[in-house]
PDB file of C-alpha atoms in Angstrom:
ATOM      1  CA  MET T  21       0.000   0.000   0.000  1.00 45.00           C
ATOM      2  CA  GLU T  22       1.302   3.474  -0.913  1.00 51.00           C
ATOM      3  CA  THR T  23       0.524   6.154   1.647  1.00 59.00           C
ATOM      4  CA  LYS T  24       1.099   9.887   1.238  1.00 71.00           C
ATOM      5  CA  LEU T  25       2.291  11.517   4.456  1.00 78.00           C
ATOM      6  CA  THR T  26       0.572  14.607   5.808  1.00 84.00           C
ATOM      7  CA  ILE T  27       2.492  17.803   6.617  1.00 86.00           C
ATOM      8  CA  GLN T  28       2.366  16.900  10.307  1.00 88.00           C
ATOM      9  CA  GLU T  29       3.680  13.389   9.656  1.00 86.00           C
ATOM     10  CA  ARG T  30       6.506  14.706   7.459  1.00 88.00           C
ATOM     11  CA  LEU T  31       7.615  17.115  10.180  1.00 90.00           C
ATOM     12  CA  LYS T  32       7.599  14.423  12.861  1.00 89.00           C
ATOM     13  CA  ASP T  33       9.320  11.915  10.587  1.00 88.00           C
ATOM     14  CA  LEU T  34      12.115  14.377   9.795  1.00 90.00           C
ATOM     15  CA  ARG T  35      12.603  15.251  13.449  1.00 90.00           C
ATOM     16  CA  VAL T  36      12.412  11.771  14.990  1.00 90.00           C
ATOM     17  CA  VAL T  37      13.539   9.386  12.245  1.00 86.00           C
ATOM     18  CA  ASP T  38      15.998  11.493  10.247  1.00 86.00           C
ATOM     19  CA  ARG T  39      17.516  13.584  13.041  1.00 89.00           C
ATOM     20  CA  GLY T  40      16.578  11.796  16.271  1.00 91.00           C
ATOM     21  CA  LEU T  41      15.719  15.077  18.015  1.00 91.00           C
ATOM     22  CA  SER T  42      13.339  15.908  20.841  1.00 92.00           C
ATOM     23  CA  LEU T  43      11.091  18.965  20.555  1.00 92.00           C
ATOM     24  CA  GLU T  44      13.350  20.764  23.037  1.00 92.00           C
ATOM     25  CA  GLN T  45      16.447  20.075  20.952  1.00 93.00           C
ATOM     26  CA  LEU T  46      14.719  21.147  17.733  1.00 93.00           C
ATOM     27  CA  ALA T  47      13.581  24.376  19.376  1.00 92.00           C
ATOM     28  CA  GLU T  48      17.139  25.149  20.498  1.00 93.00           C
ATOM     29  CA  GLN T  49      18.595  24.544  17.041  1.00 93.00           C
ATOM     30  CA  THR T  50      15.951  26.363  14.971  1.00 92.00           C
ATOM     31  CA  GLY T  51      14.948  29.225  17.254  1.00 92.00           C
ATOM     32  CA  LEU T  52      11.279  28.213  17.004  1.00 92.00           C
ATOM     33  CA  SER T  53       9.354  27.654  20.236  1.00 91.00           C
ATOM     34  CA  LYS T  54       8.797  24.156  21.569  1.00 90.00           C
ATOM     35  CA  SER T  55       5.045  24.729  21.916  1.00 90.00           C
ATOM     36  CA  ALA T  56       4.750  25.896  18.297  1.00 90.00           C
ATOM     37  CA  LEU T  57       6.770  22.923  17.026  1.00 91.00           C
ATOM     38  CA  GLY T  58       4.558  20.558  18.993  1.00 89.00           C
ATOM     39  CA  LYS T  59       1.436  22.134  17.501  1.00 88.00           C
ATOM     40  CA  TYR T  60       2.850  21.844  13.981  1.00 89.00           C
ATOM     41  CA  GLU T  61       3.121  18.056  14.435  1.00 87.00           C
ATOM     42  CA  ALA T  62      -0.375  17.679  15.961  1.00 86.00           C
ATOM     43  CA  GLU T  63      -2.849  15.950  13.652  1.00 76.00           C
ATOM     44  CA  ASP T  64      -5.560  18.598  14.083  1.00 74.00           C
ATOM     45  CA  PHE T  65      -3.275  21.614  13.564  1.00 73.00           C
ATOM     46  CA  LYS T  66      -3.404  23.237  10.117  1.00 72.00           C
ATOM     47  CA  ASP T  67      -2.045  26.785  10.421  1.00 79.00           C
ATOM     48  CA  ILE T  68       1.750  26.621  10.019  1.00 85.00           C
ATOM     49  CA  SER T  69       3.403  29.971   9.307  1.00 87.00           C
ATOM     50  CA  PRO T  70       5.423  30.434   6.085  1.00 89.00           C
ATOM     51  CA  PHE T  71       8.381  31.524   8.236  1.00 92.00           C
ATOM     52  CA  ALA T  72       8.293  28.219  10.139  1.00 91.00           C
ATOM     53  CA  ILE T  73       8.015  26.207   6.904  1.00 90.00           C
ATOM     54  CA  VAL T  74      11.054  27.953   5.396  1.00 91.00           C
ATOM     55  CA  THR T  75      13.048  27.661   8.641  1.00 93.00           C
ATOM     56  CA  LEU T  76      12.340  23.927   9.031  1.00 92.00           C
ATOM     57  CA  ALA T  77      12.977  23.219   5.342  1.00 90.00           C
ATOM     58  CA  LYS T  78      16.409  24.851   5.571  1.00 90.00           C
ATOM     59  CA  PHE T  79      17.198  23.070   8.836  1.00 92.00           C
ATOM     60  CA  TYR T  80      16.273  19.618   7.500  1.00 90.00           C
ATOM     61  CA  GLY T  81      17.773  20.275   4.082  1.00 88.00           C
ATOM     62  CA  VAL T  82      14.562  19.592   2.187  1.00 88.00           C
ATOM     63  CA  SER T  83      12.409  21.639  -0.163  1.00 85.00           C
ATOM     64  CA  THR T  84       9.421  23.608   1.085  1.00 86.00           C
ATOM     65  CA  ASP T  85       7.341  21.752  -1.523  1.00 84.00           C
ATOM     66  CA  TYR T  86       8.187  18.496   0.262  1.00 84.00           C
ATOM     67  CA  LEU T  87       7.100  19.824   3.657  1.00 86.00           C
ATOM     68  CA  LEU T  88       3.851  21.120   2.139  1.00 84.00           C
ATOM     69  CA  GLY T  89       3.107  17.743   0.544  1.00 81.00           C
ATOM     70  CA  LEU T  90       3.410  19.032  -3.021  1.00 78.00           C
ATOM     71  CA  THR T  91       6.153  16.568  -3.943  1.00 78.00           C
ATOM     72  CA  GLU T  92       7.616  13.326  -2.628  1.00 73.00           C
ATOM     73  CA  GLN T  93      11.157  14.462  -3.413  1.00 72.00           C
ATOM     74  CA  LYS T  94      13.011  15.804  -0.395  1.00 73.00           C
ATOM     75  CA  ASN T  95      16.149  17.163  -2.023  1.00 68.00           C
ATOM     76  CA  HIS T  96      15.882  17.137  -5.836  1.00 62.00           C
ATOM     77  CA  PRO T  97      12.683  18.898  -6.902  1.00 59.00           C
ATOM     78  CA  ASP T  98      14.194  20.381 -10.071  1.00 59.00           C
ATOM     79  CA  THR T  99      16.373  17.558 -11.376  1.00 64.00           C
ATOM     80  CA  ALA T 100      16.478  17.601 -15.180  1.00 69.00           C
ATOM     81  CA  LEU T 101      15.137  14.441 -16.827  1.00 69.00           C
ATOM     82  CA  SER T 102      18.234  14.282 -19.024  1.00 74.00           C
ATOM     83  CA  GLU T 103      20.330  13.696 -15.903  1.00 76.00           C
ATOM     84  CA  LEU T 104      18.421  10.509 -15.173  1.00 75.00           C
ATOM     85  CA  HIS T 105      19.391   8.944 -18.543  1.00 81.00           C
ATOM     86  CA  LEU T 106      16.008   7.264 -18.951  1.00 81.00           C
ATOM     87  CA  SER T 107      14.206   6.531 -22.196  1.00 87.00           C
ATOM     88  CA  ASP T 108      11.030   8.398 -23.107  1.00 86.00           C
ATOM     89  CA  ASP T 109       8.981   5.244 -22.513  1.00 87.00           C
ATOM     90  CA  ALA T 110      10.533   4.770 -19.057  1.00 86.00           C
ATOM     91  CA  ILE T 111       9.710   8.371 -18.127  1.00 82.00           C
ATOM     92  CA  GLU T 112       6.091   7.882 -19.226  1.00 86.00           C
ATOM     93  CA  VAL T 113       5.826   4.745 -17.076  1.00 85.00           C
ATOM     94  CA  LEU T 114       7.235   6.573 -14.052  1.00 83.00           C
ATOM     95  CA  LYS T 115       4.841   9.493 -14.599  1.00 81.00           C
ATOM     96  CA  ASN T 116       1.680   7.514 -15.285  1.00 84.00           C
ATOM     97  CA  GLY T 117       2.335   4.008 -13.970  1.00 76.00           C
ATOM     98  CA  LYS T 118      -0.149   2.799 -11.362  1.00 79.00           C
ATOM     99  CA  PHE T 119       2.336   1.192  -9.024  1.00 82.00           C
ATOM    100  CA  ASN T 120       3.802   1.843  -5.601  1.00 84.00           C
ATOM    101  CA  LYS T 121       6.426   4.515  -6.255  1.00 81.00           C
ATOM    102  CA  ARG T 122       7.527   4.499  -2.627  1.00 81.00           C
ATOM    103  CA  LEU T 123       8.383   0.824  -2.900  1.00 86.00           C
ATOM    104  CA  LEU T 124      10.247   1.381  -6.169  1.00 88.00           C
ATOM    105  CA  SER T 125      12.289   4.143  -4.516  1.00 85.00           C
ATOM    106  CA  GLU T 126      13.195   1.883  -1.597  1.00 88.00           C
ATOM    107  CA  MET T 127      14.288  -0.885  -3.947  1.00 92.00           C
ATOM    108  CA  LEU T 128      16.499   1.532  -5.897  1.00 91.00           C
ATOM    109  CA  CYS T 129      18.091   2.792  -2.671  1.00 88.00           C
ATOM    110  CA  HIS T 130      18.752  -0.663  -1.209  1.00 92.00           C
ATOM    111  CA  PRO T 131      22.505  -1.425  -0.934  1.00 92.00           C
ATOM    112  CA  ASP T 132      22.061  -4.710  -2.864  1.00 93.00           C
ATOM    113  CA  PHE T 133      20.191  -3.137  -5.790  1.00 93.00           C
ATOM    114  CA  GLN T 134      23.465  -2.626  -7.697  1.00 93.00           C
ATOM    115  CA  ARG T 135      24.208  -6.357  -7.338  1.00 92.00           C
ATOM    116  CA  LEU T 136      20.740  -7.216  -8.651  1.00 92.00           C
ATOM    117  CA  MET T 137      21.215  -5.017 -11.721  1.00 93.00           C
ATOM    118  CA  LEU T 138      24.697  -6.438 -12.308  1.00 92.00           C
ATOM    119  CA  ASP T 139      23.437 -10.027 -12.270  1.00 90.00           C
ATOM    120  CA  ILE T 140      20.546  -9.104 -14.583  1.00 90.00           C
ATOM    121  CA  GLU T 141      22.993  -7.434 -16.963  1.00 90.00           C
ATOM    122  CA  ILE T 142      25.211 -10.550 -17.027  1.00 86.00           C
ATOM    123  CA  PHE T 143      22.203 -12.681 -17.901  1.00 86.00           C
ATOM    124  CA  VAL T 144      20.456 -10.384 -20.409  1.00 87.00           C
ATOM    125  CA  ASP T 145      23.638  -9.375 -22.263  1.00 86.00           C
ATOM    126  CA  ARG T 146      24.849 -13.010 -22.263  1.00 82.00           C
ATOM    127  CA  ILE T 147      28.182 -11.987 -20.754  1.00 83.00           C
ATOM    128  CA  ALA T 148      28.757 -15.376 -19.134  1.00 78.00           C
ATOM    129  CA  ASP T 149      27.315 -17.514 -21.941  1.00 80.00           C
ATOM    130  CA  MET T 150      30.631 -18.424 -23.571  1.00 80.00           C
ATOM    131  CA  ARG T 151      32.317 -19.438 -20.318  1.00 81.00           C
ATOM    132  CA  ILE T 152      29.342 -21.494 -19.184  1.00 83.00           C
ATOM    133  CA  ASN T 153      29.126 -23.199 -22.584  1.00 83.00           C
ATOM    134  CA  ASP T 154      32.872 -23.931 -22.584  1.00 84.00           C
ATOM    135  CA  MET T 155      32.662 -25.464 -19.116  1.00 85.00           C
ATOM    136  CA  ASN T 156      29.664 -27.586 -20.074  1.00 83.00           C
ATOM    137  CA  ALA T 157      31.413 -28.714 -23.267  1.00 88.00           C
ATOM    138  CA  VAL T 158      34.473 -29.922 -21.324  1.00 88.00           C
ATOM    139  CA  LEU T 159      32.341 -31.832 -18.806  1.00 86.00           C
ATOM    140  CA  GLU T 160      30.267 -33.425 -21.544  1.00 87.00           C
ATOM    141  CA  ALA T 161      33.402 -34.390 -23.526  1.00 88.00           C
ATOM    142  CA  VAL T 162      34.829 -36.163 -20.463  1.00 87.00           C
ATOM    143  CA  ARG T 163      31.532 -37.948 -19.898  1.00 83.00           C
ATOM    144  CA  GLN T 164      31.291 -39.138 -23.492  1.00 85.00           C
ATOM    145  CA  MET T 165      34.930 -40.309 -23.457  1.00 83.00           C
ATOM    146  CA  LEU T 166      34.328 -42.413 -20.343  1.00 81.00           C
ATOM    147  CA  LEU T 167      31.186 -43.839 -21.880  1.00 81.00           C
ATOM    148  CA  ALA T 168      33.103 -44.870 -25.001  1.00 79.00           C
ATOM    149  CA  LYS T 169      36.118 -46.329 -23.172  1.00 78.00           C
ATOM    150  CA  GLN T 170      34.461 -48.096 -20.272  1.00 70.00           C
ATOM    151  CA  GLY T 171      31.092 -48.839 -21.780  1.00 69.00           C
ATOM    152  CA  ALA T 172      29.590 -47.763 -18.490  1.00 63.00           C
ATOM    153  CA  SER T 173      25.851 -47.363 -17.931  1.00 68.00           C
ATOM    154  CA  GLN T 174      24.206 -43.970 -18.249  1.00 68.00           C
ATOM    155  CA  ASP T 175      23.141 -44.475 -14.616  1.00 74.00           C
ATOM    156  CA  ASP T 176      26.711 -44.797 -13.366  1.00 79.00           C
ATOM    157  CA  LEU T 177      27.232 -42.485 -10.353  1.00 81.00           C
ATOM    158  CA  TYR T 178      30.316 -40.734 -11.751  1.00 79.00           C
ATOM    159  CA  LEU T 179      28.862 -40.270 -15.226  1.00 82.00           C
ATOM    160  CA  ARG T 180      25.570 -39.047 -13.860  1.00 81.00           C
ATOM    161  CA  THR T 181      27.454 -36.518 -11.707  1.00 83.00           C
ATOM    162  CA  LEU T 182      29.287 -35.182 -14.754  1.00 82.00           C
ATOM    163  CA  GLU T 183      25.930 -34.682 -16.423  1.00 83.00           C
ATOM    164  CA  LEU T 184      24.250 -32.925 -13.498  1.00 81.00           C
ATOM    165  CA  VAL T 185      27.082 -30.484 -12.752  1.00 81.00           C
ATOM    166  CA  GLN T 186      26.667 -28.944 -16.192  1.00 83.00           C
ATOM    167  CA  VAL T 187      25.143 -25.513 -15.614  1.00 80.00           C
ATOM    168  CA  GLN T 188      21.888 -24.558 -17.300  1.00 80.00           C
ATOM    169  CA  GLU T 189      22.320 -20.836 -17.813  1.00 79.00           C
ATOM    170  CA  GLU T 190      18.674 -19.783 -17.470  1.00 80.00           C
ATOM    171  CA  GLU T 191      18.124 -21.885 -14.362  1.00 81.00           C
ATOM    172  CA  TYR T 192      21.337 -20.655 -12.747  1.00 81.00           C
ATOM    173  CA  PHE T 193      20.782 -16.960 -13.358  1.00 84.00           C
ATOM    174  CA  GLY T 194      17.075 -17.296 -12.609  1.00 84.00           C
ATOM    175  CA  HIS T 195      18.067 -18.540  -9.158  1.00 86.00           C
ATOM    176  CA  VAL T 196      20.739 -15.853  -8.682  1.00 87.00           C
ATOM    177  CA  VAL T 197      18.440 -12.984  -9.688  1.00 89.00           C
ATOM    178  CA  SER T 198      15.612 -14.394  -7.591  1.00 90.00           C
ATOM    179  CA  GLU T 199      17.852 -14.530  -4.520  1.00 91.00           C
ATOM    180  CA  ASP T 200      19.073 -10.976  -5.105  1.00 91.00           C
ATOM    181  CA  LEU T 201      15.502  -9.725  -5.285  1.00 91.00           C
ATOM    182  CA  ASN T 202      14.366 -11.795  -2.295  1.00 92.00           C
ATOM    183  CA  TRP T 203      17.028 -10.293  -0.030  1.00 92.00           C
ATOM    184  CA  ILE T 204      16.047  -6.767  -1.045  1.00 92.00           C
ATOM    185  CA  LEU T 205      12.331  -7.383  -0.504  1.00 91.00           C
ATOM    186  CA  ARG T 206      12.904  -9.120   2.842  1.00 91.00           C
ATOM    187  CA  ASP T 207      14.826  -6.098   4.131  1.00 90.00           C
ATOM    188  CA  ILE T 208      12.164  -3.641   2.953  1.00 87.00           C
ATOM    189  CA  LYS T 209       9.400  -5.778   4.450  1.00 88.00           C
ATOM    190  CA  LYS T 210      11.250  -5.934   7.775  1.00 87.00           C
ATOM    191  CA  ALA T 211      11.750  -2.148   7.775  1.00 83.00           C
ATOM    192  CA  HIS T 212       7.985  -1.623   7.398  1.00 78.00           C
ATOM    193  CA  LYS T 213       6.891  -4.357   9.791  1.00 76.00           C
ATOM    194  CA  VAL T 214       5.313  -2.003  12.316  1.00 66.00           C
ATOM    195  CA  ASP T 215       4.425   1.084  10.323  1.00 64.00           C
ATOM    196  CA  ARG T 216       1.045   2.092   8.964  1.00 56.00           C
ATOM    197  CA  THR T 217       1.820   1.417   5.310  1.00 52.00           C
ATOM    198  CA  THR T 218       1.628  -2.340   5.858  1.00 55.00           C
ATOM    199  CA  ALA T 219      -1.237  -4.728   6.457  1.00 56.00           C
ATOM    200  CA  ASP T 220      -2.219  -5.877   9.932  1.00 52.00           C
ATOM    201  CA  GLN T 221       0.098  -8.521  11.357  1.00 53.00           C
ATOM    202  CA  SER T 222      -2.704 -10.875  12.392  1.00 54.00           C
ATOM    203  CA  SER T 223      -5.921 -11.764  10.630  1.00 56.00           C
ATOM    204  CA  VAL T 224      -9.387 -11.777  12.171  1.00 58.00           C
ATOM    205  CA  ALA T 225      -9.386 -15.582  12.010  1.00 61.00           C
ATOM    206  CA  ALA T 226      -6.068 -15.779  13.867  1.00 64.00           C
ATOM    207  CA  GLU T 227      -7.277 -13.376  16.555  1.00 65.00           C
ATOM    208  CA  THR T 228     -10.507 -15.347  16.977  1.00 63.00           C
ATOM    209  CA  GLN T 229      -8.555 -18.589  17.300  1.00 67.00           C
ATOM    210  CA  ALA T 230      -6.304 -17.049  19.961  1.00 68.00           C
ATOM    211  CA  GLN T 231      -9.339 -15.789  21.891  1.00 64.00           C
ATOM    212  CA  LEU T 232     -10.975 -19.213  21.694  1.00 66.00           C
ATOM    213  CA  GLN T 233      -7.834 -20.934  22.976  1.00 70.00           C
ATOM    214  CA  GLU T 234      -7.658 -18.503  25.900  1.00 70.00           C
ATOM    215  CA  VAL T 235     -11.291 -19.136  26.740  1.00 63.00           C
ATOM    216  CA  MET T 236     -10.921 -22.930  26.615  1.00 66.00           C
ATOM    217  CA  SER T 237      -7.934 -22.803  28.964  1.00 71.00           C
ATOM    218  CA  PHE T 238      -9.895 -20.701  31.491  1.00 69.00           C
ATOM    219  CA  GLU T 239     -10.834 -22.675  34.600  1.00 71.00           C
ATOM    220  CA  GLY T 240     -14.465 -21.787  35.106  1.00 70.00           C
ATOM    221  CA  SER T 241     -17.991 -22.813  34.241  1.00 71.00           C
ATOM    222  CA  ALA T 242     -19.234 -23.259  30.682  1.00 71.00           C
ATOM    223  CA  GLU T 243     -21.308 -20.091  31.087  1.00 67.00           C
ATOM    224  CA  GLU T 244     -18.253 -18.080  32.075  1.00 71.00           C
ATOM    225  CA  LYS T 245     -16.289 -19.397  29.102  1.00 72.00           C
ATOM    226  CA  LYS T 246     -19.062 -18.425  26.710  1.00 71.00           C
ATOM    227  CA  ALA T 247     -19.341 -14.994  28.285  1.00 73.00           C
ATOM    228  CA  ARG T 248     -15.580 -14.439  28.119  1.00 75.00           C
ATOM    229  CA  PHE T 249     -15.478 -15.372  24.427  1.00 74.00           C
ATOM    230  CA  PHE T 250     -18.465 -13.169  23.623  1.00 74.00           C
ATOM    231  CA  LEU T 251     -16.941 -10.168  25.410  1.00 75.00           C
ATOM    232  CA  ALA T 252     -13.453 -10.732  23.957  1.00 75.00           C
ATOM    233  CA  ASN T 253     -14.874 -10.413  20.457  1.00 73.00           C
ATOM    234  CA  LEU T 254     -16.375  -7.070  21.477  1.00 72.00           C
ATOM    235  CA  GLY T 255     -13.116  -5.875  23.015  1.00 71.00           C
ATOM    236  CA  ILE T 256     -14.569  -5.842  26.572  1.00 77.00           C
ATOM    237  CA  ASP T 257     -12.582  -6.921  29.638  1.00 74.00           C
ATOM    238  CA  TYR T 258     -14.565  -9.744  31.252  1.00 72.00           C
ATOM    239  CA  ASP T 259     -13.064  -9.155  34.695  1.00 75.00           C
ATOM    240  CA  ALA T 260     -14.133  -5.487  34.635  1.00 79.00           C
ATOM    241  CA  ILE T 261     -17.890  -6.048  34.384  1.00 81.00           C
ATOM    242  CA  THR T 262     -20.208  -6.018  37.409  1.00 83.00           C
ATOM    243  CA  LYS T 263     -22.377  -8.901  38.631  1.00 80.00           C
ATOM    244  CA  GLU T 264     -25.484  -7.186  37.289  1.00 83.00           C
ATOM    245  CA  GLN T 265     -23.883  -6.726  33.876  1.00 82.00           C
ATOM    246  CA  PHE T 266     -22.849 -10.377  33.892  1.00 77.00           C
ATOM    247  CA  VAL T 267     -26.451 -11.483  34.577  1.00 80.00           C
ATOM    248  CA  THR T 268     -27.620  -9.412  31.605  1.00 83.00           C
ATOM    249  CA  ILE T 269     -24.977 -10.949  29.328  1.00 78.00           C
ATOM    250  CA  ILE T 270     -26.008 -14.462  30.356  1.00 76.00           C
ATOM    251  CA  GLU T 271     -29.628 -13.646  29.572  1.00 79.00           C
ATOM    252  CA  VAL T 272     -28.613 -12.394  26.124  1.00 78.00           C
ATOM    253  CA  LEU T 273     -26.510 -15.479  25.433  1.00 74.00           C
ATOM    254  CA  ARG T 274     -29.492 -17.710  26.291  1.00 75.00           C
ATOM    255  CA  LEU T 275     -31.267 -16.240  23.257  1.00 78.00           C
ATOM    256  CA  SER T 276     -28.541 -17.381  20.868  1.00 71.00           C
ATOM    257  CA  THR T 277     -29.420 -20.170  18.422  1.00 67.00           C
ATOM    258  CA  HIS T 278     -25.724 -20.928  17.874  1.00 61.00           C
ATOM    259  CA  LEU T 279     -24.939 -22.168  21.393  1.00 57.00           C
ATOM    260  CA  LYS T 280     -25.146 -25.948  21.604  1.00 53.00           C
ATOM    261  CA  ASN T 281     -25.672 -26.077  25.396  1.00 51.00           C
ATOM    262  CA  PRO T 282     -28.443 -23.738  26.588  1.00 43.00           C
ATOM    263  CA  ILE T 283     -27.598 -21.853  29.760  1.00 45.00           C
ATOM    264  CA  ASN T 284     -29.918 -23.061  32.493  1.00 45.00           C
ATOM    265  CA  GLY T 285     -30.770 -21.539  35.834  1.00 41.00           C
ATOM    266  CA  ARG T 286     -28.535 -23.867  37.820  1.00 37.00           C
ATOM    267  CA  GLY T 287     -25.521 -23.115  35.623  1.00 43.00           C
ATOM    268  CA  LYS T 288     -26.243 -19.422  35.937  1.00 43.00           C
ATOM    269  CA  THR T 289     -26.031 -19.626  39.720  1.00 42.00           C
ATOM    270  CA  LYS T 290     -22.668 -21.347  39.526  1.00 44.00           C
ATOM    271  CA  SER T 291     -21.415 -18.785  37.075  1.00 43.00           C
ATOM    272  CA  HIS T 292     -22.441 -15.979  39.436  1.00 44.00           C
ATOM    273  CA  GLN T 293     -20.478 -17.587  42.214  1.00 45.00           C
ATOM    274  CA  GLY T 294     -17.473 -18.086  39.931  1.00 46.00           C
ATOM    275  CA  HIS T 295     -17.666 -14.479  38.821  1.00 44.00           C
ATOM    276  CA  ARG T 296     -17.725 -13.270  42.453  1.00 42.00           C
ATOM    277  CA  ARG T 297     -14.694 -15.450  43.217  1.00 42.00           C
ATOM    278  CA  LEU T 298     -12.848 -13.829  40.311  1.00 43.00           C
ATOM    279  CA  LYS T 299     -13.790 -10.378  41.600  1.00 43.00           C
ATOM    280  CA  ARG T 300     -12.360 -11.130  45.016  1.00 37.00           C
ATOM    281  CA  LYS T 301      -9.069 -12.251  43.433  1.00 40.00           C
TER     282      LYS T 301
END
């Protein structure tokens, strides 16, 4: 998912992530007041003075357009396209392509991206073809010579080894390029593990399963287990409800057509006692 940061988020990101500064430290170094800087980063604050925008842009070394959310480029808002050495088609794709440009930028900036491009170049431009073919030719010549001299079976261990060690160029470089890309993507995924641009770590099904396991391990009556599971799905702390609230919940659960074991009066009494015991603990 590609997410565009707000002005407030950009300011906080630059201060905390890029510079590692507290509001007090930023105030000392920029001459702006701590209270004003705190307001600028507040989600509901909209009125940031032009003077503050210019001051912070100079301090962080970014463009004012970046702070105002007009561009995603921090430092190179006016870079000429000719300096990028891209084809016209590539420029059109970058301008109009419906893909995650943040992710593309992170891939380009990864320290292993140069290795990925180098391995792709070796494969696409067939730089290693001749050497791989020469090596395979030597191995195959040795195998054929042994076959002719010894009359050995094609399934002979040594002969079969000579056949398998011959490198298939597409398979080899497919594996190499795949590994290069995997390492880059793993690192980027790890970097975004806890931020808001990624999906939730656990699914609803996984959370429900965890809640069910917790309920089943609870030492209490069947009514209490059902009540705990019902409340957990609503995000309510079972141990925080009153006895009267518990009685109401039990009455509601008795109306459910999905419960296999109806809650009877005798079970309800036990559950009340169990609930009071929990309260005392």
